[in-house]
Short mmCIF file of C-alpha atoms and ligand atoms in Angstrom, two decimals:
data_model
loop_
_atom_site.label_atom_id
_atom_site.label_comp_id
_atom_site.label_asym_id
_atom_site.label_seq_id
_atom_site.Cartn_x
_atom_site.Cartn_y
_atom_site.Cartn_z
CA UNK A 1 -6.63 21.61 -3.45
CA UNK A 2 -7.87 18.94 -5.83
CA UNK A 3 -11.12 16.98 -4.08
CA UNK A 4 -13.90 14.21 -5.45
CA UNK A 5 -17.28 14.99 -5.96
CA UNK A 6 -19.43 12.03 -5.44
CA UNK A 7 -23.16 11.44 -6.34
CA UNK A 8 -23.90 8.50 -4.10
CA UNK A 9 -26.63 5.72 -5.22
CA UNK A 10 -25.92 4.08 -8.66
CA UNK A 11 -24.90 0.34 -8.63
CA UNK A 12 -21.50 -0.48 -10.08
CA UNK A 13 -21.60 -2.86 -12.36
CA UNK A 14 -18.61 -4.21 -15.22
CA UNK A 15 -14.94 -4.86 -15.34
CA UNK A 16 -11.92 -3.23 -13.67
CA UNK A 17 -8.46 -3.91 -14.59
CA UNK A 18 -6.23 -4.07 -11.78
CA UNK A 19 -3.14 -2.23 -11.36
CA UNK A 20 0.79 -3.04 -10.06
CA UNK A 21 1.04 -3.25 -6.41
CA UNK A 22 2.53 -0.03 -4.99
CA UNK A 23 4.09 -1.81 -2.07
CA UNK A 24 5.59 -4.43 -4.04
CA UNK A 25 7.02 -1.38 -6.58
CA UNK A 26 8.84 0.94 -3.68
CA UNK A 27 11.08 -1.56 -2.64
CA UNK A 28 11.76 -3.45 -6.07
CA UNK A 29 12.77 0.11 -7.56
CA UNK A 30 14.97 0.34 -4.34
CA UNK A 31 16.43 -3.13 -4.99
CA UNK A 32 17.45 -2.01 -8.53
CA UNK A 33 19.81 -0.07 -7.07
CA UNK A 34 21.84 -3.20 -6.24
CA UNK A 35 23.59 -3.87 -9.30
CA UNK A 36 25.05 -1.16 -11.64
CA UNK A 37 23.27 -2.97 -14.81
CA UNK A 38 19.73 -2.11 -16.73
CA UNK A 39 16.81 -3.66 -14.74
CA UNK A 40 13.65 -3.08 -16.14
CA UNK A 41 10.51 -2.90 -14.28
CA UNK A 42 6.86 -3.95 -15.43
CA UNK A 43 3.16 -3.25 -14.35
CA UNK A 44 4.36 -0.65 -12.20
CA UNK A 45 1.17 1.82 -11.18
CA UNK A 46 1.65 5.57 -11.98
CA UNK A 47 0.84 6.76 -8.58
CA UNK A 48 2.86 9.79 -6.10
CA UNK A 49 4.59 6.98 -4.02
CA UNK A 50 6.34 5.92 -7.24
CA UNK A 51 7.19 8.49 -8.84
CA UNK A 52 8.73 9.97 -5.79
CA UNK A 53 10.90 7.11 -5.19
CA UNK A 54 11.70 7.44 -9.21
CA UNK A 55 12.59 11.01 -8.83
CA UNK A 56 14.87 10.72 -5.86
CA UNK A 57 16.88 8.02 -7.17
CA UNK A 58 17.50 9.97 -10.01
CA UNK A 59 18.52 12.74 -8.31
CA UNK A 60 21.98 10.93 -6.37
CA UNK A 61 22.57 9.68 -10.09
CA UNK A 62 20.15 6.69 -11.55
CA UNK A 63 19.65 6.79 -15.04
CA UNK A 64 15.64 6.14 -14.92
CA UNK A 65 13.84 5.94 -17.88
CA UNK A 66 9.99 5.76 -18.29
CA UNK A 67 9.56 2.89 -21.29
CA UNK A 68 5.84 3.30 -21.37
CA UNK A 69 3.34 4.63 -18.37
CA UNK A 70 4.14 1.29 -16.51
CA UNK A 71 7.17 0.07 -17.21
CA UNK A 72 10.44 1.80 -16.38
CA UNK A 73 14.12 1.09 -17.14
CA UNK A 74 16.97 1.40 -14.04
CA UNK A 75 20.49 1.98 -14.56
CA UNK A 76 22.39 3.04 -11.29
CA UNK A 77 25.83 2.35 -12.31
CA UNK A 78 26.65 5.98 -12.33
CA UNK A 79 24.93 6.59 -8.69
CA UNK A 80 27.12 9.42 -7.13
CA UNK A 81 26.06 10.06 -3.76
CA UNK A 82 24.60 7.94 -0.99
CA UNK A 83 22.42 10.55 0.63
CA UNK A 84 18.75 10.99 -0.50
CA UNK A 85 17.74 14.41 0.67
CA UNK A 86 14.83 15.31 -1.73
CA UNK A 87 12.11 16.95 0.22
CA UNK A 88 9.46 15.21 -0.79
CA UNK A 89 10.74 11.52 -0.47
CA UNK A 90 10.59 12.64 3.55
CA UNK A 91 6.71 12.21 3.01
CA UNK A 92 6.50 8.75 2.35
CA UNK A 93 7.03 5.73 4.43
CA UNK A 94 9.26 3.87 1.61
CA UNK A 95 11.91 6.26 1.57
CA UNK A 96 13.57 3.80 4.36
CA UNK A 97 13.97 0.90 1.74
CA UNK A 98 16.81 3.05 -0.51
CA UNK A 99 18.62 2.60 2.85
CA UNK A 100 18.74 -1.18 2.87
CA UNK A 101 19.92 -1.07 -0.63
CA UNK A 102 22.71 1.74 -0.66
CA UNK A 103 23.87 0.30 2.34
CA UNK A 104 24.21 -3.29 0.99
CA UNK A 105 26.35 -1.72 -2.36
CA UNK A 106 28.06 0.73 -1.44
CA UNK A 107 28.04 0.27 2.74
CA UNK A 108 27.09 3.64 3.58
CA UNK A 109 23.41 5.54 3.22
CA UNK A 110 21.73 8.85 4.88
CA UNK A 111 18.14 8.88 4.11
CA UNK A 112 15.60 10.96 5.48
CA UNK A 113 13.12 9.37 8.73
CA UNK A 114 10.15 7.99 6.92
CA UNK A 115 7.19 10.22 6.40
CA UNK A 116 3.80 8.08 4.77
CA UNK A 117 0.16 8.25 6.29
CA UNK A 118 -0.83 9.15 9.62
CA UNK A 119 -2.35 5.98 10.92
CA UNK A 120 -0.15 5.47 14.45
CA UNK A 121 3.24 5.20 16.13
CA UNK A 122 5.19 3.47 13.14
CA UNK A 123 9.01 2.78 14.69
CA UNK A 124 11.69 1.58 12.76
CA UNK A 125 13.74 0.26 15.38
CA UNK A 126 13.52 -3.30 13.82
CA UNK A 127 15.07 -1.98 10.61
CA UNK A 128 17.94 -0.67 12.70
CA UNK A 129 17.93 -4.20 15.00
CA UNK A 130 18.93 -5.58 11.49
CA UNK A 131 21.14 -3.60 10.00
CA UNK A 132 23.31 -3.58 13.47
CA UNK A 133 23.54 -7.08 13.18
CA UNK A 134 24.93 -7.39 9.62
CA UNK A 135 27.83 -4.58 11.22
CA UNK A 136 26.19 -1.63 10.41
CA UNK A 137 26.32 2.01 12.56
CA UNK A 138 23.52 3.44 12.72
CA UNK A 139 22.57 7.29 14.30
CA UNK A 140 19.83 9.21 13.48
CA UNK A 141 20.47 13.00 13.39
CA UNK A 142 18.40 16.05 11.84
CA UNK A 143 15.63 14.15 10.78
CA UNK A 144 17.84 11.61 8.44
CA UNK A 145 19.00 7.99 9.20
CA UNK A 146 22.68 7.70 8.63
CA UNK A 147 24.45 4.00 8.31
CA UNK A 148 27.68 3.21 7.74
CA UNK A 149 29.37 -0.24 7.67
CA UNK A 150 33.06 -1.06 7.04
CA UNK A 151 31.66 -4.58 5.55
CA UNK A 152 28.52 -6.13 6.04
CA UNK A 153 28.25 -9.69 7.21
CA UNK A 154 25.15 -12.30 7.74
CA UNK A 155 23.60 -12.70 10.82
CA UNK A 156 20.52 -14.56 12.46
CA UNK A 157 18.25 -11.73 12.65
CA UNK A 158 15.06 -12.19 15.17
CA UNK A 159 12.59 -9.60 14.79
CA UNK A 160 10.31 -8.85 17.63
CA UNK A 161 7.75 -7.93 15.60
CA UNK A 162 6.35 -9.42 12.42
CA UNK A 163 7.16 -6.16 10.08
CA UNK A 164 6.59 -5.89 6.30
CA UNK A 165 9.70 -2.95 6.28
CA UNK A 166 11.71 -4.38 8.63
CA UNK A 167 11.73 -7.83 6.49
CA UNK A 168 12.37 -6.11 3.21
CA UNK A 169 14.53 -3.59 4.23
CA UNK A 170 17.10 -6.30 6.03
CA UNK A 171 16.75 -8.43 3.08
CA UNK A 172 18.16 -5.77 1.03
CA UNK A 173 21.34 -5.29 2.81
CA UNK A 174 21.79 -9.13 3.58
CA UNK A 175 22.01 -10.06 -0.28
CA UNK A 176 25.61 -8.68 -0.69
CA UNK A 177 26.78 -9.05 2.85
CA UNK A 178 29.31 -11.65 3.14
CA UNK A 179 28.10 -15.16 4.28
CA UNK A 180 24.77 -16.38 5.31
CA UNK A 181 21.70 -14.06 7.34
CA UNK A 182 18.64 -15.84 8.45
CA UNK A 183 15.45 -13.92 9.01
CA UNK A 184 13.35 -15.35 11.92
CA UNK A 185 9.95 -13.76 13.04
CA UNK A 186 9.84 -12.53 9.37
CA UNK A 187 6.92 -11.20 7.24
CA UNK A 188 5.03 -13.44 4.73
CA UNK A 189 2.99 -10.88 3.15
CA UNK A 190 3.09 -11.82 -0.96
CA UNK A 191 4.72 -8.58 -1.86
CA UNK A 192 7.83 -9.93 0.20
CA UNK A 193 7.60 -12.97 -1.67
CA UNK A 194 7.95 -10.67 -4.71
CA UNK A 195 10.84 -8.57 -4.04
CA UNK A 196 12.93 -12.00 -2.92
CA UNK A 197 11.52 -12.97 -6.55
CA UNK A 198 13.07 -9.79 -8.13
CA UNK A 199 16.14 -10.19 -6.04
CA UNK A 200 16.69 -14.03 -7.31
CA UNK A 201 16.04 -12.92 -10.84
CA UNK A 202 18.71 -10.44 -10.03
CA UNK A 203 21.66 -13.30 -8.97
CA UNK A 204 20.59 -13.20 -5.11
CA UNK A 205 20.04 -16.33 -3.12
CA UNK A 206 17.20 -16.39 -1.23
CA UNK A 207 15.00 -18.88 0.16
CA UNK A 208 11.80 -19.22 2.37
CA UNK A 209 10.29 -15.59 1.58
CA UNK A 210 6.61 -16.31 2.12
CA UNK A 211 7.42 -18.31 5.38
CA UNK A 212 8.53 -16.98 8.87
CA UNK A 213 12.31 -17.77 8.28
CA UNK A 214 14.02 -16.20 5.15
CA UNK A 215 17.69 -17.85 4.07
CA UNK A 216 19.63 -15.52 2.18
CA UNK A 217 23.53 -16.73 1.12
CA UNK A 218 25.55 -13.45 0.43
CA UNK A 219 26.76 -12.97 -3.38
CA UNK A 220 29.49 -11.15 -4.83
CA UNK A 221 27.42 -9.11 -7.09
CA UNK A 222 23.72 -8.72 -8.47
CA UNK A 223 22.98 -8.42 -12.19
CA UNK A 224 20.26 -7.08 -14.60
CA UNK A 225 17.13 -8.33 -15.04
CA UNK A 226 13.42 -7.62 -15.96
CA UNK A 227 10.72 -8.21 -13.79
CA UNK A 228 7.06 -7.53 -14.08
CA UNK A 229 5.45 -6.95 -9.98
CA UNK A 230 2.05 -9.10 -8.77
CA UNK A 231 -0.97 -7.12 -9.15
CA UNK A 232 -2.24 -4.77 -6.08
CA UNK A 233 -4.55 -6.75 -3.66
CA UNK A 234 -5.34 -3.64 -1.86
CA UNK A 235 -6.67 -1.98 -4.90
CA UNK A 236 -8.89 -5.22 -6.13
CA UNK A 237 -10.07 -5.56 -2.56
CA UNK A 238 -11.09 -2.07 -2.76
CA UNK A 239 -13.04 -2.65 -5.52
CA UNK A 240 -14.50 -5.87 -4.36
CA UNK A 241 -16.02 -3.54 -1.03
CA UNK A 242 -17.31 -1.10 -3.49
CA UNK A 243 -19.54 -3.84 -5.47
CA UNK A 244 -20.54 -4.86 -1.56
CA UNK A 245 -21.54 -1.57 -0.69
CA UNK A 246 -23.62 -0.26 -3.90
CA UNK A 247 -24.81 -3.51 -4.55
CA UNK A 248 -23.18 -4.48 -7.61
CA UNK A 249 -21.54 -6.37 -9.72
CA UNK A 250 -17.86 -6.03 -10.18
CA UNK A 251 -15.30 -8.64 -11.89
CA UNK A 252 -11.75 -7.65 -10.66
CA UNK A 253 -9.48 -8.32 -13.72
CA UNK A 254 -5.62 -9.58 -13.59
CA UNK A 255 -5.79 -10.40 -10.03
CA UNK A 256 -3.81 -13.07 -7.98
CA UNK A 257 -6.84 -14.82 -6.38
CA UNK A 258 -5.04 -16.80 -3.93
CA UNK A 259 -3.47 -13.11 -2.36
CA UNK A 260 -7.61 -11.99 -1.79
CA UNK A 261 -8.61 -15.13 0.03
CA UNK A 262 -8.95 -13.50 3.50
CA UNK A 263 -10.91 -10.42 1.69
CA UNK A 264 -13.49 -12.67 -0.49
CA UNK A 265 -13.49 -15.12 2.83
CA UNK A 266 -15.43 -11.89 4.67
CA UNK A 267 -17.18 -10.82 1.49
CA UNK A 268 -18.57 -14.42 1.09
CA UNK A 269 -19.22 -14.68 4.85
CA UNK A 270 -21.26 -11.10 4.73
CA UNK A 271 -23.53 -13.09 2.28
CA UNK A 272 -21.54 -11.85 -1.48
CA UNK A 273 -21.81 -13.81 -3.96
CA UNK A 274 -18.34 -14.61 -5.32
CA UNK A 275 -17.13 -16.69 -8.49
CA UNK A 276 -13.24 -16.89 -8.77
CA UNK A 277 -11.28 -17.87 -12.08
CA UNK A 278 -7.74 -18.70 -12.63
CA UNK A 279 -6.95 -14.16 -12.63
CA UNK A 280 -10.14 -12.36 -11.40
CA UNK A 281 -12.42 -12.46 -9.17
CA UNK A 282 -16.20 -11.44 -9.39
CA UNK A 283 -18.57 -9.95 -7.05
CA UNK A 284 -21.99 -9.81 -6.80
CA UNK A 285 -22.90 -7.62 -3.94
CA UNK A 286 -27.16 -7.81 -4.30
CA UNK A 287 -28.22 -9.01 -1.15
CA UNK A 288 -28.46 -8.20 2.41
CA UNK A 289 -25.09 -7.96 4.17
CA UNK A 290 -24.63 -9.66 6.82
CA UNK A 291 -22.55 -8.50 10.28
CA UNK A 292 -19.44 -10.19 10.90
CA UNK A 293 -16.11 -9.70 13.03
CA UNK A 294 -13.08 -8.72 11.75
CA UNK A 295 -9.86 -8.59 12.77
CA UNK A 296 -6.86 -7.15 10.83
CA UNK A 297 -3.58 -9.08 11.24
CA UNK A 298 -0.39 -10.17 9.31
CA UNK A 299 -0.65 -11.93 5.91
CA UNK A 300 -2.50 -14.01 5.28
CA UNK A 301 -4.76 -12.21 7.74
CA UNK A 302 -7.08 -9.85 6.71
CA UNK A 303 -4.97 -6.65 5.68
CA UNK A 304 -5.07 -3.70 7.63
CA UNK A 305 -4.99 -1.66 4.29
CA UNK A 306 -9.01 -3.12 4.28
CA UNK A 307 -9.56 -2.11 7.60
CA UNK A 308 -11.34 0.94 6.72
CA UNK A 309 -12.87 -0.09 3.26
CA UNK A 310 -14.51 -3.14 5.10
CA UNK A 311 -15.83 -0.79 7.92
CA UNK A 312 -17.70 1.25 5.65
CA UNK A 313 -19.42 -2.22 3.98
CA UNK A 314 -20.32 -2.78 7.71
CA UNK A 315 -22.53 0.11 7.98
CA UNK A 316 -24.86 -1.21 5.72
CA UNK A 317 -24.81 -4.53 7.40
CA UNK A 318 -27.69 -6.19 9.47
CA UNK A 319 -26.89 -6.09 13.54
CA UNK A 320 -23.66 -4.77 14.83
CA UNK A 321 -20.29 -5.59 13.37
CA UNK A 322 -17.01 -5.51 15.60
CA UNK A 323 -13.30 -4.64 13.78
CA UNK A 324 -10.30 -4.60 15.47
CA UNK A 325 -7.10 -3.40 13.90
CA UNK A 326 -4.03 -5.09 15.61
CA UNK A 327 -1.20 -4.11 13.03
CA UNK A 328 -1.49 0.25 13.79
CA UNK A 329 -2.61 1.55 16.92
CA UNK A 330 -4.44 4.83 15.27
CA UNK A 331 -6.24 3.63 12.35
CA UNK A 332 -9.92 5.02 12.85
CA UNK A 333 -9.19 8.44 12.71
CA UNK A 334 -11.66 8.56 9.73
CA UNK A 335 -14.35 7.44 11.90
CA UNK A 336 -15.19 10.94 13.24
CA UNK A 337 -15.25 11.96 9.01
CA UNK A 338 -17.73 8.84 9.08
CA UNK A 339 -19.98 10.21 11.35
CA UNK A 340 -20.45 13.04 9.63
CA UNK A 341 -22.71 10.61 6.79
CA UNK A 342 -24.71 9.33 9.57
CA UNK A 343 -22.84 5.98 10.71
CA UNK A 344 -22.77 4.65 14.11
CA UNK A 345 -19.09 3.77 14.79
CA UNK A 346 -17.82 3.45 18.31
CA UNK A 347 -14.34 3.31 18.97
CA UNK A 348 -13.07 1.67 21.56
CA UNK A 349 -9.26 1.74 23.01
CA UNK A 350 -8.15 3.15 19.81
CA UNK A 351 -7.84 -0.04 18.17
CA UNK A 352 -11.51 -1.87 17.85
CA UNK A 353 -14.89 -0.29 16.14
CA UNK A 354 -18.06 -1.24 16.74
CA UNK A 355 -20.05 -0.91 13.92
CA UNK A 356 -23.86 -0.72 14.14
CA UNK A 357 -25.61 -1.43 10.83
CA UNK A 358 -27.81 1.58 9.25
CA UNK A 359 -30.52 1.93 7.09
CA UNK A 360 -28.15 4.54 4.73
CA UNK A 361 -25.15 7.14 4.63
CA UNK A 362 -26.17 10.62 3.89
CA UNK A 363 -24.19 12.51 1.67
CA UNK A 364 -21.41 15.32 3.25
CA UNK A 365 -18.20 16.70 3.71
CA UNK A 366 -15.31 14.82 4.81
CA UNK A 367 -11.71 14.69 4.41
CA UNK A 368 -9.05 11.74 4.24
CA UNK A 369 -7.23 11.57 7.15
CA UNK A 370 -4.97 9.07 5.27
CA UNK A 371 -4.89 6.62 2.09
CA UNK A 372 -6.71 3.99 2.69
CA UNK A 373 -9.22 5.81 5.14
CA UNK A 374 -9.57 8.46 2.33
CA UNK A 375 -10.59 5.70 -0.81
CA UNK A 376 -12.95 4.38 2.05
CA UNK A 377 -14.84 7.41 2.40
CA UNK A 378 -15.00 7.36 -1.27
CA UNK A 379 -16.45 3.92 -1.25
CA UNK A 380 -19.12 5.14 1.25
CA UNK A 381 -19.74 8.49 -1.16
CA UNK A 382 -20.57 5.80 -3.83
CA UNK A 383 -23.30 4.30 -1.89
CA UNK A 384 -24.90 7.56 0.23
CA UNK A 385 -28.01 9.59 -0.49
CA UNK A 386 -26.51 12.92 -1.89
CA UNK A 387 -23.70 14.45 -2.66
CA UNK A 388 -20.63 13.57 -0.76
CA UNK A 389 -16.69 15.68 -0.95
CA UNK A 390 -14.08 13.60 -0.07
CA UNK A 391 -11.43 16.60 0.48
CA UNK A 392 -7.08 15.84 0.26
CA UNK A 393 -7.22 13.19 -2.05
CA UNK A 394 -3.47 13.58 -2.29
CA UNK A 395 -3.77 10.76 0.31
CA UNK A 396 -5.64 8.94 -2.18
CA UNK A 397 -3.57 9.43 -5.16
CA UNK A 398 -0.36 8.36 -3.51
CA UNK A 399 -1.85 4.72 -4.12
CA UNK A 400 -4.50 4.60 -6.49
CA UNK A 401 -4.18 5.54 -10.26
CA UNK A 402 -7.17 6.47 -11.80
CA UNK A 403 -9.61 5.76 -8.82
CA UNK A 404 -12.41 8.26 -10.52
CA UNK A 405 -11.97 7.50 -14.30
CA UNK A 406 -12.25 3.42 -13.12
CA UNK A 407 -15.34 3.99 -10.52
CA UNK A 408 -16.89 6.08 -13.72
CA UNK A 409 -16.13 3.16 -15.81
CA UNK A 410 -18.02 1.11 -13.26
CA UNK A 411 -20.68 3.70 -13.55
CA UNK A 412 -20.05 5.91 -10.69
CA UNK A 413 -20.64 9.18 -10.21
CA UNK A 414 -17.54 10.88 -9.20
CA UNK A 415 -15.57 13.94 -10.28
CA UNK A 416 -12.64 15.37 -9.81
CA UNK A 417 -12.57 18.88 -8.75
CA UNK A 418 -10.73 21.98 -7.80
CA UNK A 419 -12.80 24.62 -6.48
CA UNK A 420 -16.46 25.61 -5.89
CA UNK A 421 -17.96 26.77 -9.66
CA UNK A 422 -16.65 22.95 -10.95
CA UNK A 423 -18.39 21.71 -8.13
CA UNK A 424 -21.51 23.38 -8.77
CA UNK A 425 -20.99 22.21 -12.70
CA UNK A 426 -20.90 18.66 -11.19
CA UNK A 427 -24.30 18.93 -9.27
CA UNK A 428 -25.74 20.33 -12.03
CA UNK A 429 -24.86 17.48 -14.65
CA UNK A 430 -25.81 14.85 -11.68
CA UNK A 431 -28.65 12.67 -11.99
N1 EPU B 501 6.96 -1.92 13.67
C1 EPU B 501 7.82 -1.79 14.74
N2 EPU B 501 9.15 -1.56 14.47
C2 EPU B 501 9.64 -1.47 13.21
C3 EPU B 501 8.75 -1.61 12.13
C4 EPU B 501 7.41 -1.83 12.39
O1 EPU B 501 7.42 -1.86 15.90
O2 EPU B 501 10.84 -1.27 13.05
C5 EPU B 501 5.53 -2.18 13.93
C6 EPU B 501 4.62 -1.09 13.39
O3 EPU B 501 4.50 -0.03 14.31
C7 EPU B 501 3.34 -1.83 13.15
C8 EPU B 501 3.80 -3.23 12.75
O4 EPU B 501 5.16 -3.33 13.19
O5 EPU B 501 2.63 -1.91 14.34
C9 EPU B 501 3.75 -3.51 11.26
O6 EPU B 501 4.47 -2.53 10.55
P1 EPU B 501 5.14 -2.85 9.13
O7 EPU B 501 6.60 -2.62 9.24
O8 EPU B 501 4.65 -4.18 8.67
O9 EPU B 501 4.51 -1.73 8.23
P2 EPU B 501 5.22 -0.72 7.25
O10 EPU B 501 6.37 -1.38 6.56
O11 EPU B 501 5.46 0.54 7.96
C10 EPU B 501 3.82 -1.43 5.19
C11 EPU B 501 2.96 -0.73 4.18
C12 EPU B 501 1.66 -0.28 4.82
C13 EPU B 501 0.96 -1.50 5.40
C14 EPU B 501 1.89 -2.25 6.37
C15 EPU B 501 1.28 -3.53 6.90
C16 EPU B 501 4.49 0.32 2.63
C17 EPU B 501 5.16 1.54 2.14
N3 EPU B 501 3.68 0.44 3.65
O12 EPU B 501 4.08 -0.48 6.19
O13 EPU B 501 0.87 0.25 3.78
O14 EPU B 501 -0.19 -1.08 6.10
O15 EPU B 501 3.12 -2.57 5.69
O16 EPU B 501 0.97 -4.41 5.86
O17 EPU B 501 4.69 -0.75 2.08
C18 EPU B 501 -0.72 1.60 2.78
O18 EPU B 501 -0.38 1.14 1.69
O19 EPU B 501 -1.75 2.31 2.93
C19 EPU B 501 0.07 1.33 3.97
C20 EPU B 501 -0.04 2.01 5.10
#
């Protein structure tokens, strides 16, 4: 099992170039499944979520061809089969969005109940709220979702929750259904903005992605296009908490400012020094952070994908911090792997931490209990006394491409390792 090595202490300084956003990806690569002509997809990241989804599109028949490392050609004309069974798409949390799409062409899909990281109950019952009401069935049996429709019609869908895969998911079926389906309580996270993008570039008809009601106006058919997806916030925000933390300086390159504001907001407000231009973002973490409250929430809220990145900033902040998490009812779990480098995290309730500020993090063991938790506890590696191992950093690489070789560009000390005698090479080299 692959882990990081991690010699804490060195201040990252320099330029990182920011990748495609993962979550904007999965369901655009689902959506191309819509029309039976090339679509060709840009700035996509090379990261296990992806290539997943690539691999088990191709397997019921998509012609998918890699055009460079992150770009990647579509053709699912010749799809065969409606039922993605691949053992490995049942590990991540997208594989519901080939659902929305397979349903919406050819009224029928059987996908497997999404998998994806451990961080609380994560029901799907609002997907299945909207497909109902476009005239789908809908059982779940062995572990799969199975839909059927005779036709698919528009509907005013209300969701009683403000969900990210509910939104995209229902807007995928609704673009071929016949007539109009309207969208209330929906998601305005950017990456929702983008797939309606992709979908409108495809023929689709969609308005008021971005806002709490979505218009879509059925069409006959979609057509080919080429799209390139927004740049990951989660991955420049990540970055932006590591300058925080070792007290550096770090310009995030090819960046969609606007889609950061509630991250640099709390950076700025922890006493960062921030200068924005029209696609990066720079931040100069030398000073003495500052506590602060956070509270995760839907766009343009601060994400819950930060949650546990800007907890770890907060342990190196003056006075006692309080986060609460109200989008996933289980996402601390790493706060016991926390611990174990010397912070002073209470959890209360399962949802709120209260973080007292320390003097340092001391180097240890830990593992990722999930993505985002797992890249945290390489963010507090970077800034501990010691050596820390961040173990199952398949977490980590299902959403970040090249986390080590860009930290080491930023002059980190990290590794990559696989067993004990590379390990010891590592501490050896350290300095
Ligand atoms: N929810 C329901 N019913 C549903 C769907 C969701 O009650 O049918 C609830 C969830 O339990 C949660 C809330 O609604 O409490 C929000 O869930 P949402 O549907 O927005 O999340 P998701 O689609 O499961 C996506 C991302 C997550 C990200 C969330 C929130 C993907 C593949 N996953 O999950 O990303 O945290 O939106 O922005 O896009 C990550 O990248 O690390 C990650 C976990």
């Amino acid at each position: 099992m692959e882990k990081y090595i991690i010699k804490g202490g060195n201040v990252l300084s320099g330029e990182v170039s920011i990748g495609g956003f993962k979550n904007a990806a999965l369901p655009i690569i689902a959506a191309a499944l819509l029309t039976e002509e090339n679509v060709v997809i840009d700035n996509i990241p090379d990261v296990k979520d992806i290539n997943v989804l690539l691999d088990a599109i191709s397997e019921i028949g998509a012609v998918v061809k890699r055009i460079s490392r992150h770009s990647v050609m579509i053709n699912a004309k010749g799809i065969y089969s409606t039922c993605l069974e691949n053992d490995m798409i049942k590990k991540i949390r997208a594989s519901y969005y080939p659902l929305g799409s397979l349903l919406g062409r050819f009224k029928k899909a059987v996908v497997p109940l999404p998998g994806g990281c451990n961080i609380g109950n994560r029901p799907i019952d609002q997907h299945i709220k909207g497909f109902q009401a476009l005239g789908a069935e809908i059982k779940i049996e062995h572990g799969m979702i199975i839909a059927n429709a005779d036709k698919l019609v528009g509907n005013d869908v209300y969701f009683d929750v403000t969900t990210v895969g509910a939104t995209i998911n229902v807007m995928l079926a609704a673009v071929l259904a016949e007539g109009n389906t309207v969208l209330e309580n929906a998601a305005k996270e950017p990456h929702i903005v983008d797939v309606a993008n992709f979908l409108n570039s495809m023929g689709a008809n969609i308005k008021g992605a971005g806002t709490d009601v979505i218009r879509i106006k059925g069409v006959k058919a979609l057509h080919g296009t080429e799209y390139s997806v927004i740049p990951d916030q989660i991955e420049a925000g990540t970055f932006m908490m590591a300058a925080a933390v070792t007290k550096g300086d770090i310009t995030v390159k090819n960046v969609i400012p606007k889609h950061l504001e509630a991250i640099s907001a709390k950076l700025a407000e922890m006493g960062c020094k921030l200068t924005e231009g029209d696609d990066y973002i720079r931040v100069n973490g030398n000073c003495n952070l500052k506590r602060t409250k956070v509270r995760a929430l839907e766009y343009p809220g601060f994400p819950t994908d930060m949650q546990p990145q800007i907890t770890v900033a907060l342990c190196f902040a003056e006075g006692t911090s309080i986060v609460t998490d109200t989008i996933f009812d289980g996402r601390f779990k790493y706060v016991d792997e926390l611990t174990k480098m010397g912070a002073n995290i209470k959890v209360e309730g399962g949802n709120t931490a209260i973080v007292e500020g320390i003097d340092k993090l001391t180097g240890a063991q830990v593992s990722s209990p999930d993505l985002r938790a797992g890249v945290a506890l390489v963010t507090a590696g970077l800034a501990a006394d010691g050596f820390t191992i961040v173990d199952d950093i398949e977490y980590i690489e299902r959403g970040y491409e090249q986390l080590d070789e860009k930290l080491r560009k930023l002059g980190a000390q990290i590794q990559r390792v696989r067993d004990d005698k590379e390990i010891k090479k590592f501490k050896l080299k350290a300095v």
